PDB file of C-alpha atoms in Angstrom:
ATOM      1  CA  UNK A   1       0.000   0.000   0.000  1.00 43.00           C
ATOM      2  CA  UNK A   2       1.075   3.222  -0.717  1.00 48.00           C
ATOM      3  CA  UNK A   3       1.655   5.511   2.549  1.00 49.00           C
ATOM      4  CA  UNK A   4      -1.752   3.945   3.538  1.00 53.00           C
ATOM      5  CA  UNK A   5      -4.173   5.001   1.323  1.00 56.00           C
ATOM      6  CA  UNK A   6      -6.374   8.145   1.786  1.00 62.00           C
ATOM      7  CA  UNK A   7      -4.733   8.864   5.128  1.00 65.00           C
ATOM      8  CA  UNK A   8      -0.979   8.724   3.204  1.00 68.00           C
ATOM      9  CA  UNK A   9      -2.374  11.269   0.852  1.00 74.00           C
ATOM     10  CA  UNK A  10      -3.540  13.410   3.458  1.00 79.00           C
ATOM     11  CA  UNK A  11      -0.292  13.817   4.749  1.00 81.00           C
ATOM     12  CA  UNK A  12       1.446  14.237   1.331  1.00 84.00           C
ATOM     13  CA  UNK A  13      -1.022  16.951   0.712  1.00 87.00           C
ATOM     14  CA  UNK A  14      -0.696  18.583   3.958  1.00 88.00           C
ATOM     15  CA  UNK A  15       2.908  18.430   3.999  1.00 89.00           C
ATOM     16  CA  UNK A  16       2.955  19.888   0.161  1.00 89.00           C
ATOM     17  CA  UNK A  17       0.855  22.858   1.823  1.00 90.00           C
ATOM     18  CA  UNK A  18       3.217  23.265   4.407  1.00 91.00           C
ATOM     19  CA  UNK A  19       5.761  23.643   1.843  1.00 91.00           C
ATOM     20  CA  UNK A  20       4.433  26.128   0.193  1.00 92.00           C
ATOM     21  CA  UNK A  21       3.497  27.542   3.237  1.00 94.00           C
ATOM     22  CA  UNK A  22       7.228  28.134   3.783  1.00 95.00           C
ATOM     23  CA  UNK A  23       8.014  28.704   0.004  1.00 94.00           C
ATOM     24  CA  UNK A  24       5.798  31.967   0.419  1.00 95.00           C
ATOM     25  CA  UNK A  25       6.783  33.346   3.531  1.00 95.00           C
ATOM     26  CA  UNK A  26      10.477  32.957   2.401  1.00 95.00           C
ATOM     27  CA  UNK A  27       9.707  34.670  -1.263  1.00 95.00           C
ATOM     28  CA  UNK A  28       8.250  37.208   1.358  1.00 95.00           C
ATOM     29  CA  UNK A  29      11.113  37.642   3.424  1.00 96.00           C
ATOM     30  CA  UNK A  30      12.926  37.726   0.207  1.00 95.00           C
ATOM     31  CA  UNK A  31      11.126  40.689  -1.360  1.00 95.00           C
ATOM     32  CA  UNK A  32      11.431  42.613   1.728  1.00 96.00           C
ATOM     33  CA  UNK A  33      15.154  42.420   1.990  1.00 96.00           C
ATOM     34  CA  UNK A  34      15.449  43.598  -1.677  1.00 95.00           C
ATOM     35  CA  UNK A  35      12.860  46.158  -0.468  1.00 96.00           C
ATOM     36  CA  UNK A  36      15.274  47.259   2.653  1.00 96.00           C
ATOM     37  CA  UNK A  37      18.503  47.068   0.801  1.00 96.00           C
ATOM     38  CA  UNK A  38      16.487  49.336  -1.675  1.00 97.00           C
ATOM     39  CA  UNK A  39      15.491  51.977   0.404  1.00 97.00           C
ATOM     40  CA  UNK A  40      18.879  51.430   2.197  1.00 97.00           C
ATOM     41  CA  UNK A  41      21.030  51.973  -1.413  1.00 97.00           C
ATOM     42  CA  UNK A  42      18.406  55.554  -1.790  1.00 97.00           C
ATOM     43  CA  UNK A  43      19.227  56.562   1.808  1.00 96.00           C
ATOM     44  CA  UNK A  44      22.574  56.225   1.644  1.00 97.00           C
ATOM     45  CA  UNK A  45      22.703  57.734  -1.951  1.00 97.00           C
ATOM     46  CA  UNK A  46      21.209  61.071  -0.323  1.00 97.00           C
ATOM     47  CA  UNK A  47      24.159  60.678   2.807  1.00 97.00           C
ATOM     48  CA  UNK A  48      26.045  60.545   0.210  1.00 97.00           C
ATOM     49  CA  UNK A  49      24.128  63.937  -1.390  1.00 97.00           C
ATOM     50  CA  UNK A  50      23.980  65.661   1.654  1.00 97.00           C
ATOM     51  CA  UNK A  51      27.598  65.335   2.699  1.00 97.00           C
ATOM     52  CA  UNK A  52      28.661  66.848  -0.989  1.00 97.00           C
ATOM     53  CA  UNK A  53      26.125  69.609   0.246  1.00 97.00           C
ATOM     54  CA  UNK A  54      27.379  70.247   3.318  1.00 97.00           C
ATOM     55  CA  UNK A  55      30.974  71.060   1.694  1.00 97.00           C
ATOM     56  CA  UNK A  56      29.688  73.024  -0.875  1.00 96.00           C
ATOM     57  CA  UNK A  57      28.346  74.898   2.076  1.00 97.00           C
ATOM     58  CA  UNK A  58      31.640  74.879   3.893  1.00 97.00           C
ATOM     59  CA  UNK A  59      33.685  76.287   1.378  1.00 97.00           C
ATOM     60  CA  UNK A  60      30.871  78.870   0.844  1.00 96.00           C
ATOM     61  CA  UNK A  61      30.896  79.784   4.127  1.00 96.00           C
ATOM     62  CA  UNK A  62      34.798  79.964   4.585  1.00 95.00           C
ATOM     63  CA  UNK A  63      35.059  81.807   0.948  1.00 95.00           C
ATOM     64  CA  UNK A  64      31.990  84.458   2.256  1.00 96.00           C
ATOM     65  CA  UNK A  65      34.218  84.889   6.047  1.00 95.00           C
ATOM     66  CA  UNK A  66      37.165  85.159   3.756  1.00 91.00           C
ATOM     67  CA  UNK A  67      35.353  87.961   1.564  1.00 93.00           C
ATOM     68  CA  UNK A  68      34.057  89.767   5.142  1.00 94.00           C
ATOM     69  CA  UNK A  69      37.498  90.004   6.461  1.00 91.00           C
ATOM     70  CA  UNK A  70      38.516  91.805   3.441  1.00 89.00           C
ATOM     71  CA  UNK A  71      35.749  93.879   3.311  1.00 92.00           C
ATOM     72  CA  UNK A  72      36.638  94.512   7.136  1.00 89.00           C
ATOM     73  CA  UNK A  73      40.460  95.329   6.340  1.00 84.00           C
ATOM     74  CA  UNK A  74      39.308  97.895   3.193  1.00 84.00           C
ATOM     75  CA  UNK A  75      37.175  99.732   5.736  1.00 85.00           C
ATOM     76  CA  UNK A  76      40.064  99.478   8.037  1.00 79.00           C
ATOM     77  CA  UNK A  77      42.075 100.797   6.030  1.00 75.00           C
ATOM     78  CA  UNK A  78      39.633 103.565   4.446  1.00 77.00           C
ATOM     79  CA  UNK A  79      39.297 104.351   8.412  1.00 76.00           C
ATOM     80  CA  UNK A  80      42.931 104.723   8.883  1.00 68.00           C
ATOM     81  CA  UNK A  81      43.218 106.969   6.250  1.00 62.00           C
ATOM     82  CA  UNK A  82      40.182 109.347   7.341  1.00 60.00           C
ATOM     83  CA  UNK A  83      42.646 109.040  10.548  1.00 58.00           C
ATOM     84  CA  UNK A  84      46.046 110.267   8.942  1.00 60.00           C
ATOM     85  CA  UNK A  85      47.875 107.793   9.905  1.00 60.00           C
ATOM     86  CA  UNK A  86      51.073 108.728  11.210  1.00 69.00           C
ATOM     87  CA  UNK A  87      52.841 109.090   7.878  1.00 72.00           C
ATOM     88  CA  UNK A  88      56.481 109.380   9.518  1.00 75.00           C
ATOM     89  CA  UNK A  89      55.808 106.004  11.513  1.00 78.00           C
ATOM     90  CA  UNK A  90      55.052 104.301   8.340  1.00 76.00           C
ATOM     91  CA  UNK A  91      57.793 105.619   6.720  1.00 79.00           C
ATOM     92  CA  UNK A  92      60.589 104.949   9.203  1.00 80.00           C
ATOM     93  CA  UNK A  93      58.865 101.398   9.371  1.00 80.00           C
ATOM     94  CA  UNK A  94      59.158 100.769   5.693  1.00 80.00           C
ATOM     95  CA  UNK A  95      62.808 102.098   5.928  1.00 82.00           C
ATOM     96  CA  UNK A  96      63.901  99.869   8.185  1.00 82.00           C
ATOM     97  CA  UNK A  97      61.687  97.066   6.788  1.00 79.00           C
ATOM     98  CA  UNK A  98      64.054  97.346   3.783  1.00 79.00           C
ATOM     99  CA  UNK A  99      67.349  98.705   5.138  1.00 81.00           C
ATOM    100  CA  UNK A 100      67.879  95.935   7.630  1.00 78.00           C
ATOM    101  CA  UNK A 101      67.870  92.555   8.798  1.00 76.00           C
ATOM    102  CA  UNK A 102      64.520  92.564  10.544  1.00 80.00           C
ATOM    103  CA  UNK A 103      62.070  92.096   7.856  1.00 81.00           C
ATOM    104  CA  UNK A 104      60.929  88.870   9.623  1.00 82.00           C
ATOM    105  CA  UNK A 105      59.943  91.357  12.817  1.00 84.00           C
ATOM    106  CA  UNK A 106      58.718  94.062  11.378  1.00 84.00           C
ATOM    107  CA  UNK A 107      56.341  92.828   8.336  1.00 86.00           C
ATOM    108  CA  UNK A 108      53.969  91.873  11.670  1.00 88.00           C
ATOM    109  CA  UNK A 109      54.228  96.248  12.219  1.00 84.00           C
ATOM    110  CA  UNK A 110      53.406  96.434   8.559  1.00 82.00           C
ATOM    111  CA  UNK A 111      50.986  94.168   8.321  1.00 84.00           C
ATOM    112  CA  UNK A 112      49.341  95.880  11.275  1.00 82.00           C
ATOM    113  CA  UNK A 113      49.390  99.272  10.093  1.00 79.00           C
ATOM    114  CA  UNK A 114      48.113  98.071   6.263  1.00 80.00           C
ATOM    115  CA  UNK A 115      45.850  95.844   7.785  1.00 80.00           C
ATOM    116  CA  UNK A 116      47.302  92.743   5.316  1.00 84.00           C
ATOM    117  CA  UNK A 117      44.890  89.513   4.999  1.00 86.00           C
ATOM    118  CA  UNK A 118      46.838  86.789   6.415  1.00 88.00           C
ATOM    119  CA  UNK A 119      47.663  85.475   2.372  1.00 88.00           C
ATOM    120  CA  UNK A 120      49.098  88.695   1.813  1.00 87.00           C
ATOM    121  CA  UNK A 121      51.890  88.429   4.719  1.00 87.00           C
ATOM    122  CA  UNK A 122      52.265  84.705   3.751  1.00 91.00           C
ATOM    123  CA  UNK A 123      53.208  86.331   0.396  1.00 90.00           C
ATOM    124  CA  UNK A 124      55.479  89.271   1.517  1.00 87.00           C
ATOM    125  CA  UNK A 125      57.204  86.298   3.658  1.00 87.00           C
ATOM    126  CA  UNK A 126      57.554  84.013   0.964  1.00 89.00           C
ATOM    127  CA  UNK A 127      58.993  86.641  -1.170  1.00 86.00           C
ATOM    128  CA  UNK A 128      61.809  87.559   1.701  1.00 83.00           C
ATOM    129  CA  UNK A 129      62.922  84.332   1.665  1.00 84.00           C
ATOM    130  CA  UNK A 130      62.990  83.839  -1.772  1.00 83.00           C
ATOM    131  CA  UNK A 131      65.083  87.354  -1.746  1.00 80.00           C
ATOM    132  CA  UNK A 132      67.116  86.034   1.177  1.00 77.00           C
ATOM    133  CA  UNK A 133      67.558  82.905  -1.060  1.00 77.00           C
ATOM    134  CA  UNK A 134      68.838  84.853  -4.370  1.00 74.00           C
ATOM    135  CA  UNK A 135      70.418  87.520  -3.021  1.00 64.00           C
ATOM    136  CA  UNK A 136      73.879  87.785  -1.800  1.00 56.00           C
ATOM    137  CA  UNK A 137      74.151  88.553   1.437  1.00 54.00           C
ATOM    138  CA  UNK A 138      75.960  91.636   1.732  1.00 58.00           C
ATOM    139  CA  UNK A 139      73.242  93.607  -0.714  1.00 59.00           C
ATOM    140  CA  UNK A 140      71.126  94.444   2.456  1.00 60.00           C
ATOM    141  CA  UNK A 141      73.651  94.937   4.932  1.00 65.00           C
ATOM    142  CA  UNK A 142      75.662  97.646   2.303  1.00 64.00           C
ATOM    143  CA  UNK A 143      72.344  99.062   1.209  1.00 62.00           C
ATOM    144  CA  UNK A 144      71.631  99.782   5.255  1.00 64.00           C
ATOM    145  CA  UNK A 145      75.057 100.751   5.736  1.00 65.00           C
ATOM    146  CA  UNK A 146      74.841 103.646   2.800  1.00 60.00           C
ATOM    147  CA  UNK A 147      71.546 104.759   4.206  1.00 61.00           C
ATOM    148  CA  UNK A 148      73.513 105.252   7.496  1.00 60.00           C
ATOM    149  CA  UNK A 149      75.967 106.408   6.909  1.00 60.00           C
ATOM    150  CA  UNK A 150      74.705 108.983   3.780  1.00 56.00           C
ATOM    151  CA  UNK A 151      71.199 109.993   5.652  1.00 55.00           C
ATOM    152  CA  UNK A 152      72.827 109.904   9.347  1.00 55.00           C
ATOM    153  CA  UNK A 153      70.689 107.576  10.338  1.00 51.00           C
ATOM    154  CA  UNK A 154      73.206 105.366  12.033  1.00 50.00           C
ATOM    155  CA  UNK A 155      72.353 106.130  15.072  1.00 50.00           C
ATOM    156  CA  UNK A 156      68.743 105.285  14.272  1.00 49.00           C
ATOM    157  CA  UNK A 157      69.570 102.008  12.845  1.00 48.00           C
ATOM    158  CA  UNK A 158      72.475 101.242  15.567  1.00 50.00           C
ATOM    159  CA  UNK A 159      75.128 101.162  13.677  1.00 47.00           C
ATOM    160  CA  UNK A 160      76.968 104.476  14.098  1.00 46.00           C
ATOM    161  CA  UNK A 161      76.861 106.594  11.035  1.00 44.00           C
ATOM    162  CA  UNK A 162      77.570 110.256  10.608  1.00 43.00           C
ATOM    163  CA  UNK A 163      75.019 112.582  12.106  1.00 44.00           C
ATOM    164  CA  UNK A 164      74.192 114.803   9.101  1.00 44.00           C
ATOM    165  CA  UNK A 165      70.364 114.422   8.470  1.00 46.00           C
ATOM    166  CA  UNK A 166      70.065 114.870   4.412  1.00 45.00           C
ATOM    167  CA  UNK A 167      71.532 113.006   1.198  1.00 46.00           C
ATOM    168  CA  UNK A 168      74.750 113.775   0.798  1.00 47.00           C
ATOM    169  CA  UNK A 169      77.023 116.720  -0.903  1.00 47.00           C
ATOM    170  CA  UNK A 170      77.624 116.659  -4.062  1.00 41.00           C
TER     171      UNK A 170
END
């Protein structure tokens, strides 16, 4: 007899049903992963977006700042002017900015009284090395020492100097 007759195919058929009992839960466990993993591929597709818009926003933001500060240092400087800034100050500062060896202290003093965005001193200091660099060394220390001694300013820039206060004779 085969699996008993009637009551055999009972339990082939119920069995069969149980199976495809299974068989559609599974295929609908199946669909909903490939619905998460969806949704999951879209979500992280706009992380993705949003992080690209947040840096766009960044650099914005730090070029806008950037943009400020320079509006800030033109009004600055428009102020200073309206102030008269102390023209012999600036002067004897640029003189000794490039009549001696302390360019590296004094561009801060210049920097301060022009009111120079940060790139700009970066630039003035790259340039003194690169001068410091090609130049030989003795340029600046002759061109102080003629200043000196021809304008008197030795005393002014320490280094003795005659004491007349014009160019001289000729």
């Amino acid at each position: 007899e085969m699996l008993g007759g009637a009551g055999g195919l009972s339990m082939m058929t119920e069995t069969s049903n149980q199976l495809l009992m299974i068989a559609q839960k599974q295929a609908q466990r199946d669909d909903e992963v490939s619905e998460f993993r969806r949704k999951t591929a879209e979500l992280e597709e706009e992380i993705a977006d949003l992080r690209k818009e947040v840096q766009l926003r960044e650099e914005q933001e730090m070029v806008l700042k950037e943009a400020l500060r320079e509006v800030q240092r033109e009004e600055q400087r428009k102020q200073a002017t309206k102030d008269d800034v102390d023209m012999e100050y600036l002067k004897n500062v640029v003189v000794q900015l490039c009549c001696t060896r302390q360019q590296e202290a004094l561009l801060p003093v210049v920097a301060q009284v022009l009111h120079l965005s940060p790139t700009e001193v970066t630039k003035c200091r790259e340039a003194m090395a690169r001068y410091r660099q090609e130049a030989e060394p003795d340029i600046v220390g002759a061109a102080s020492d003629y200043i000196s001694s021809s304008w008197g300013l030795g005393d002014w820039f320490g280094t003795g100097g005659s004491t007349t206060t014009g160019p001289p004779a000729r």
